[in-house]
Amino acid sequence: MINRNSAVFFCGLLATPGMALAHSPVKGLDSFYNGMLHPVFVPAHMLLLIAIGLFIGQQGAKEQQLALVLFVVATIVGLTVAWFSFGIEIEIFVLGSAALIGLLIATSPVVGIFWSSLVAVTAGFFLGADSTQEALLGKEKLFTLLGSGVAIYFLLLYPMALADHFKKKEWHKIGIRVIGSWLAASALLVLSLSFVSK
């Protein structure tokens, strides 16, 4: 049985604050792998990646090849901005984009290639621009951003393929729309909490 002093000591250790960075590298991993894990460890990035992937897949992956290419180009531009930026906070835009795209998925409108490309460009740019990690400089920062770019592209493909596969039957489409509404609700909840805390 745990005695009272040990329990108090353990709770005290848990409550001890440490250095917190919004985008910090994982100790023990090299820069490229840190970059690859970065979108997975940032919930706002995952929300937006799932949302944009589902949106493109919902519209039809074959029909949205241009949107996919423009997403990649916009991500590269965003990563370039991240290379030159110094701690610019744009997570609000990432969450706002996730909420809007989630609402688009939930309402399931058929949009033209221009509008879907515009949505893809916006999402790609914000994901890239918000990928900088404050603690890194020089070569480490470059390889981290390269890893983030690779991960962003591959993490987009999974929800896109899922939505494209499940658009054949009506009840499958409803499931994708429900996921879109959850994404929008989650992003809006985090946004509202961030505004309240400020």
PDB file of C-alpha atoms in Angstrom:
ATOM      1  CA  MET A   1       0.000   0.000   0.000  1.00  0.00           C
ATOM      2  CA  ILE A   2       1.274   3.479  -0.910  1.00  0.00           C
ATOM      3  CA  ASN A   3       1.838   5.684   2.107  1.00  0.00           C
ATOM      4  CA  ARG A   4       0.580   9.231   2.279  1.00  0.00           C
ATOM      5  CA  ASN A   5       4.000  10.949   2.031  1.00  0.00           C
ATOM      6  CA  SER A   6       4.890   9.079  -1.164  1.00  0.00           C
ATOM      7  CA  ALA A   7       1.565  10.016  -2.734  1.00  0.00           C
ATOM      8  CA  VAL A   8       2.017  13.699  -1.854  1.00  0.00           C
ATOM      9  CA  PHE A   9       5.590  13.660  -3.205  1.00  0.00           C
ATOM     10  CA  PHE A  10       4.467  12.003  -6.469  1.00  0.00           C
ATOM     11  CA  CYS A  11       1.617  14.512  -6.951  1.00  0.00           C
ATOM     12  CA  GLY A  12       4.084  17.327  -6.285  1.00  0.00           C
ATOM     13  CA  LEU A  13       6.374  16.015  -9.030  1.00  0.00           C
ATOM     14  CA  LEU A  14       3.455  15.878 -11.472  1.00  0.00           C
ATOM     15  CA  ALA A  15       2.526  19.460 -10.644  1.00  0.00           C
ATOM     16  CA  THR A  16       6.065  20.792 -11.152  1.00  0.00           C
ATOM     17  CA  PRO A  17       6.065  22.981 -14.245  1.00  0.00           C
ATOM     18  CA  GLY A  18       8.564  22.469 -17.010  1.00  0.00           C
ATOM     19  CA  MET A  19       9.455  24.463 -20.079  1.00  0.00           C
ATOM     20  CA  ALA A  20       6.535  24.391 -22.531  1.00  0.00           C
ATOM     21  CA  LEU A  21       6.837  25.245 -26.188  1.00  0.00           C
ATOM     22  CA  ALA A  22       3.937  25.129 -28.601  1.00  0.00           C
ATOM     23  CA  HIS A  23       6.044  23.421 -31.259  1.00  0.00           C
ATOM     24  CA  SER A  24       8.990  21.723 -29.628  1.00  0.00           C
ATOM     25  CA  PRO A  25      11.124  18.833 -30.909  1.00  0.00           C
ATOM     26  CA  VAL A  26      11.101  15.365 -29.374  1.00  0.00           C
ATOM     27  CA  LYS A  27      14.374  14.743 -27.549  1.00  0.00           C
ATOM     28  CA  GLY A  28      16.415  11.853 -28.881  1.00  0.00           C
ATOM     29  CA  LEU A  29      15.142  11.958 -32.472  1.00  0.00           C
ATOM     30  CA  ASP A  30      16.990  13.498 -35.371  1.00  0.00           C
ATOM     31  CA  SER A  31      15.603  16.599 -37.079  1.00  0.00           C
ATOM     32  CA  PHE A  32      13.929  14.908 -40.055  1.00  0.00           C
ATOM     33  CA  TYR A  33      11.965  12.453 -37.886  1.00  0.00           C
ATOM     34  CA  ASN A  34      11.054  15.255 -35.496  1.00  0.00           C
ATOM     35  CA  GLY A  35       9.593  17.079 -38.458  1.00  0.00           C
ATOM     36  CA  MET A  36       7.679  14.012 -39.579  1.00  0.00           C
ATOM     37  CA  LEU A  37       6.110  13.623 -36.133  1.00  0.00           C
ATOM     38  CA  HIS A  38       5.331  17.304 -35.752  1.00  0.00           C
ATOM     39  CA  PRO A  39       1.920  17.327 -37.557  1.00  0.00           C
ATOM     40  CA  VAL A  40       0.868  14.269 -35.538  1.00  0.00           C
ATOM     41  CA  PHE A  41       1.684  15.922 -32.199  1.00  0.00           C
ATOM     42  CA  VAL A  42      -0.087  19.223 -32.988  1.00  0.00           C
ATOM     43  CA  PRO A  43      -3.853  18.622 -32.688  1.00  0.00           C
ATOM     44  CA  ALA A  44      -4.757  21.668 -34.800  1.00  0.00           C
ATOM     45  CA  HIS A  45      -2.656  20.282 -37.671  1.00  0.00           C
ATOM     46  CA  MET A  46      -4.304  16.870 -37.422  1.00  0.00           C
ATOM     47  CA  LEU A  47      -7.770  18.447 -37.467  1.00  0.00           C
ATOM     48  CA  LEU A  48      -6.943  20.441 -40.590  1.00  0.00           C
ATOM     49  CA  LEU A  49      -5.199  17.528 -42.331  1.00  0.00           C
ATOM     50  CA  ILE A  50      -8.143  15.200 -41.748  1.00  0.00           C
ATOM     51  CA  ALA A  51     -10.570  17.921 -42.830  1.00  0.00           C
ATOM     52  CA  ILE A  52      -8.817  18.840 -46.079  1.00  0.00           C
ATOM     53  CA  GLY A  53      -8.227  15.181 -46.915  1.00  0.00           C
ATOM     54  CA  LEU A  54     -11.890  14.305 -46.398  1.00  0.00           C
ATOM     55  CA  PHE A  55     -12.976  17.378 -48.360  1.00  0.00           C
ATOM     56  CA  ILE A  56     -10.848  16.540 -51.413  1.00  0.00           C
ATOM     57  CA  GLY A  57     -11.857  12.881 -51.236  1.00  0.00           C
ATOM     58  CA  GLN A  58     -15.524  13.811 -50.876  1.00  0.00           C
ATOM     59  CA  GLN A  59     -15.308  15.880 -54.049  1.00  0.00           C
ATOM     60  CA  GLY A  60     -13.577  13.004 -55.841  1.00  0.00           C
ATOM     61  CA  ALA A  61      -9.830  12.384 -55.769  1.00  0.00           C
ATOM     62  CA  LYS A  62      -9.534  11.887 -59.533  1.00  0.00           C
ATOM     63  CA  GLU A  63     -11.426  15.082 -60.280  1.00  0.00           C
ATOM     64  CA  GLN A  64      -9.389  17.070 -57.739  1.00  0.00           C
ATOM     65  CA  GLN A  65      -5.852  16.371 -58.980  1.00  0.00           C
ATOM     66  CA  LEU A  66      -5.211  20.092 -59.490  1.00  0.00           C
ATOM     67  CA  ALA A  67      -6.329  20.849 -55.925  1.00  0.00           C
ATOM     68  CA  LEU A  68      -3.931  18.190 -54.622  1.00  0.00           C
ATOM     69  CA  VAL A  69      -0.999  19.607 -56.618  1.00  0.00           C
ATOM     70  CA  LEU A  70      -1.809  23.143 -55.460  1.00  0.00           C
ATOM     71  CA  PHE A  71      -2.017  21.902 -51.862  1.00  0.00           C
ATOM     72  CA  VAL A  72       1.533  20.565 -52.153  1.00  0.00           C
ATOM     73  CA  VAL A  73       2.792  23.819 -53.722  1.00  0.00           C
ATOM     74  CA  ALA A  74       1.059  25.924 -51.047  1.00  0.00           C
ATOM     75  CA  THR A  75       2.541  23.707 -48.312  1.00  0.00           C
ATOM     76  CA  ILE A  76       6.032  24.278 -49.737  1.00  0.00           C
ATOM     77  CA  VAL A  77       5.387  28.051 -49.794  1.00  0.00           C
ATOM     78  CA  GLY A  78       4.149  27.852 -46.189  1.00  0.00           C
ATOM     79  CA  LEU A  79       7.223  25.892 -45.127  1.00  0.00           C
ATOM     80  CA  THR A  80       9.395  28.567 -46.757  1.00  0.00           C
ATOM     81  CA  VAL A  81       7.547  31.210 -44.735  1.00  0.00           C
ATOM     82  CA  ALA A  82       8.124  29.068 -41.621  1.00  0.00           C
ATOM     83  CA  TRP A  83      11.854  28.969 -42.399  1.00  0.00           C
ATOM     84  CA  PHE A  84      12.072  32.779 -42.346  1.00  0.00           C
ATOM     85  CA  SER A  85       9.543  33.419 -39.579  1.00  0.00           C
ATOM     86  CA  PHE A  86      10.327  33.719 -35.901  1.00  0.00           C
ATOM     87  CA  GLY A  87       7.487  32.420 -33.750  1.00  0.00           C
ATOM     88  CA  ILE A  88       4.552  33.913 -35.680  1.00  0.00           C
ATOM     89  CA  GLU A  89       1.392  32.460 -34.123  1.00  0.00           C
ATOM     90  CA  ILE A  90      -1.090  31.380 -36.787  1.00  0.00           C
ATOM     91  CA  GLU A  91      -2.700  28.404 -35.047  1.00  0.00           C
ATOM     92  CA  ILE A  92      -5.973  30.371 -34.920  1.00  0.00           C
ATOM     93  CA  PHE A  93      -6.022  30.362 -38.731  1.00  0.00           C
ATOM     94  CA  VAL A  94      -5.280  26.623 -38.786  1.00  0.00           C
ATOM     95  CA  LEU A  95      -8.206  25.952 -36.442  1.00  0.00           C
ATOM     96  CA  GLY A  96     -10.480  28.378 -38.298  1.00  0.00           C
ATOM     97  CA  SER A  97      -9.698  26.647 -41.587  1.00  0.00           C
ATOM     98  CA  ALA A  98     -10.379  23.242 -40.022  1.00  0.00           C
ATOM     99  CA  ALA A  99     -13.746  24.478 -38.732  1.00  0.00           C
ATOM    100  CA  LEU A 100     -14.776  25.924 -42.113  1.00  0.00           C
ATOM    101  CA  ILE A 101     -13.680  22.854 -44.068  1.00  0.00           C
ATOM    102  CA  GLY A 102     -15.437  20.627 -41.522  1.00  0.00           C
ATOM    103  CA  LEU A 103     -18.647  22.568 -42.148  1.00  0.00           C
ATOM    104  CA  LEU A 104     -18.138  22.150 -45.899  1.00  0.00           C
ATOM    105  CA  ILE A 105     -17.780  18.397 -45.427  1.00  0.00           C
ATOM    106  CA  ALA A 106     -20.908  18.299 -43.248  1.00  0.00           C
ATOM    107  CA  THR A 107     -23.010  20.213 -45.791  1.00  0.00           C
ATOM    108  CA  SER A 108     -21.423  18.291 -48.692  1.00  0.00           C
ATOM    109  CA  PRO A 109     -21.784  20.868 -51.477  1.00  0.00           C
ATOM    110  CA  VAL A 110     -20.546  20.044 -54.963  1.00  0.00           C
ATOM    111  CA  VAL A 111     -17.961  22.747 -55.645  1.00  0.00           C
ATOM    112  CA  GLY A 112     -15.979  23.529 -58.761  1.00  0.00           C
ATOM    113  CA  ILE A 113     -12.271  22.974 -59.141  1.00  0.00           C
ATOM    114  CA  PHE A 114     -11.542  26.670 -58.509  1.00  0.00           C
ATOM    115  CA  TRP A 115     -13.155  26.673 -55.055  1.00  0.00           C
ATOM    116  CA  SER A 116     -11.768  23.317 -54.000  1.00  0.00           C
ATOM    117  CA  SER A 117      -8.307  24.449 -55.132  1.00  0.00           C
ATOM    118  CA  LEU A 118      -8.681  27.656 -53.123  1.00  0.00           C
ATOM    119  CA  VAL A 119      -9.608  25.649 -50.018  1.00  0.00           C
ATOM    120  CA  ALA A 120      -6.643  23.297 -50.594  1.00  0.00           C
ATOM    121  CA  VAL A 121      -4.198  26.194 -51.097  1.00  0.00           C
ATOM    122  CA  THR A 122      -5.362  27.904 -47.903  1.00  0.00           C
ATOM    123  CA  ALA A 123      -5.046  24.719 -45.853  1.00  0.00           C
ATOM    124  CA  GLY A 124      -1.630  23.834 -47.295  1.00  0.00           C
ATOM    125  CA  PHE A 125      -0.230  27.304 -46.692  1.00  0.00           C
ATOM    126  CA  PHE A 126      -1.400  27.475 -43.063  1.00  0.00           C
ATOM    127  CA  LEU A 127      -0.114  23.967 -42.308  1.00  0.00           C
ATOM    128  CA  GLY A 128       3.298  24.792 -43.756  1.00  0.00           C
ATOM    129  CA  ALA A 129       3.588  28.231 -42.184  1.00  0.00           C
ATOM    130  CA  ASP A 130       2.684  26.903 -38.721  1.00  0.00           C
ATOM    131  CA  SER A 131       5.287  24.106 -38.850  1.00  0.00           C
ATOM    132  CA  THR A 132       8.258  25.999 -37.443  1.00  0.00           C
ATOM    133  CA  GLN A 133       9.736  24.741 -34.168  1.00  0.00           C
ATOM    134  CA  GLU A 134      11.033  27.550 -31.979  1.00  0.00           C
ATOM    135  CA  ALA A 135      13.953  25.652 -30.468  1.00  0.00           C
ATOM    136  CA  LEU A 136      15.653  24.784 -33.770  1.00  0.00           C
ATOM    137  CA  LEU A 137      17.984  26.789 -36.008  1.00  0.00           C
ATOM    138  CA  GLY A 138      19.994  26.313 -39.199  1.00  0.00           C
ATOM    139  CA  LYS A 139      20.405  22.829 -40.619  1.00  0.00           C
ATOM    140  CA  GLU A 140      18.226  21.239 -37.915  1.00  0.00           C
ATOM    141  CA  LYS A 141      15.376  23.592 -38.734  1.00  0.00           C
ATOM    142  CA  LEU A 142      15.705  22.861 -42.468  1.00  0.00           C
ATOM    143  CA  PHE A 143      15.538  19.082 -42.016  1.00  0.00           C
ATOM    144  CA  THR A 144      12.658  19.428 -39.571  1.00  0.00           C
ATOM    145  CA  LEU A 145      10.662  21.455 -42.088  1.00  0.00           C
ATOM    146  CA  LEU A 146      11.451  18.910 -44.817  1.00  0.00           C
ATOM    147  CA  GLY A 147      10.178  16.129 -42.556  1.00  0.00           C
ATOM    148  CA  SER A 148       7.035  18.118 -41.787  1.00  0.00           C
ATOM    149  CA  GLY A 149       6.383  18.606 -45.501  1.00  0.00           C
ATOM    150  CA  VAL A 150       6.665  14.882 -46.197  1.00  0.00           C
ATOM    151  CA  ALA A 151       4.396  14.015 -43.244  1.00  0.00           C
ATOM    152  CA  ILE A 152       1.788  16.627 -44.198  1.00  0.00           C
ATOM    153  CA  TYR A 153       1.535  15.172 -47.708  1.00  0.00           C
ATOM    154  CA  PHE A 154       1.245  11.550 -46.568  1.00  0.00           C
ATOM    155  CA  LEU A 155      -1.165  12.350 -43.735  1.00  0.00           C
ATOM    156  CA  LEU A 156      -3.410  14.089 -46.264  1.00  0.00           C
ATOM    157  CA  LEU A 157      -3.605  10.981 -48.466  1.00  0.00           C
ATOM    158  CA  TYR A 158      -5.197   8.700 -45.856  1.00  0.00           C
ATOM    159  CA  PRO A 159      -8.402  10.682 -45.156  1.00  0.00           C
ATOM    160  CA  MET A 160      -8.615  11.595 -48.850  1.00  0.00           C
ATOM    161  CA  ALA A 161      -8.529   7.928 -49.857  1.00  0.00           C
ATOM    162  CA  LEU A 162     -11.034   7.074 -47.123  1.00  0.00           C
ATOM    163  CA  ALA A 163     -13.548   9.706 -48.267  1.00  0.00           C
ATOM    164  CA  ASP A 164     -13.042   8.794 -51.922  1.00  0.00           C
ATOM    165  CA  HIS A 165     -13.619   5.105 -51.165  1.00  0.00           C
ATOM    166  CA  PHE A 166     -16.732   5.726 -49.062  1.00  0.00           C
ATOM    167  CA  LYS A 167     -18.563   7.986 -51.503  1.00  0.00           C
ATOM    168  CA  LYS A 168     -20.200   5.100 -53.372  1.00  0.00           C
ATOM    169  CA  LYS A 169     -23.107   4.433 -50.996  1.00  0.00           C
ATOM    170  CA  GLU A 170     -25.393   7.022 -49.448  1.00  0.00           C
ATOM    171  CA  TRP A 171     -24.939   5.844 -45.855  1.00  0.00           C
ATOM    172  CA  HIS A 172     -21.161   5.948 -46.326  1.00  0.00           C
ATOM    173  CA  LYS A 173     -21.446   9.581 -47.412  1.00  0.00           C
ATOM    174  CA  ILE A 174     -23.449  10.336 -44.268  1.00  0.00           C
ATOM    175  CA  GLY A 175     -20.629   8.882 -42.148  1.00  0.00           C
ATOM    176  CA  ILE A 176     -18.092  11.210 -43.803  1.00  0.00           C
ATOM    177  CA  ARG A 177     -20.437  14.162 -43.220  1.00  0.00           C
ATOM    178  CA  VAL A 178     -20.741  13.234 -39.544  1.00  0.00           C
ATOM    179  CA  ILE A 179     -16.943  13.161 -39.230  1.00  0.00           C
ATOM    180  CA  GLY A 180     -16.868  16.594 -40.876  1.00  0.00           C
ATOM    181  CA  SER A 181     -19.308  17.960 -38.305  1.00  0.00           C
ATOM    182  CA  TRP A 182     -17.166  16.513 -35.481  1.00  0.00           C
ATOM    183  CA  LEU A 183     -14.073  18.159 -36.963  1.00  0.00           C
ATOM    184  CA  ALA A 184     -15.858  21.506 -37.164  1.00  0.00           C
ATOM    185  CA  ALA A 185     -17.173  21.177 -33.607  1.00  0.00           C
ATOM    186  CA  SER A 186     -13.743  20.222 -32.251  1.00  0.00           C
ATOM    187  CA  ALA A 187     -12.001  23.112 -34.008  1.00  0.00           C
ATOM    188  CA  LEU A 188     -14.650  25.604 -32.866  1.00  0.00           C
ATOM    189  CA  LEU A 189     -14.427  24.322 -29.290  1.00  0.00           C
ATOM    190  CA  VAL A 190     -10.642  24.770 -29.196  1.00  0.00           C
ATOM    191  CA  LEU A 191     -10.983  28.211 -30.796  1.00  0.00           C
ATOM    192  CA  SER A 192     -13.565  29.329 -28.258  1.00  0.00           C
ATOM    193  CA  LEU A 193     -11.448  28.029 -25.369  1.00  0.00           C
ATOM    194  CA  SER A 194      -8.392  29.858 -26.683  1.00  0.00           C
ATOM    195  CA  PHE A 195     -10.357  33.121 -26.871  1.00  0.00           C
ATOM    196  CA  VAL A 196     -11.729  32.639 -23.349  1.00  0.00           C
ATOM    197  CA  SER A 197      -8.259  31.946 -21.925  1.00  0.00           C
ATOM    198  CA  LYS A 198      -6.926  35.162 -23.482  1.00  0.00           C
TER     199      LYS A 198
END
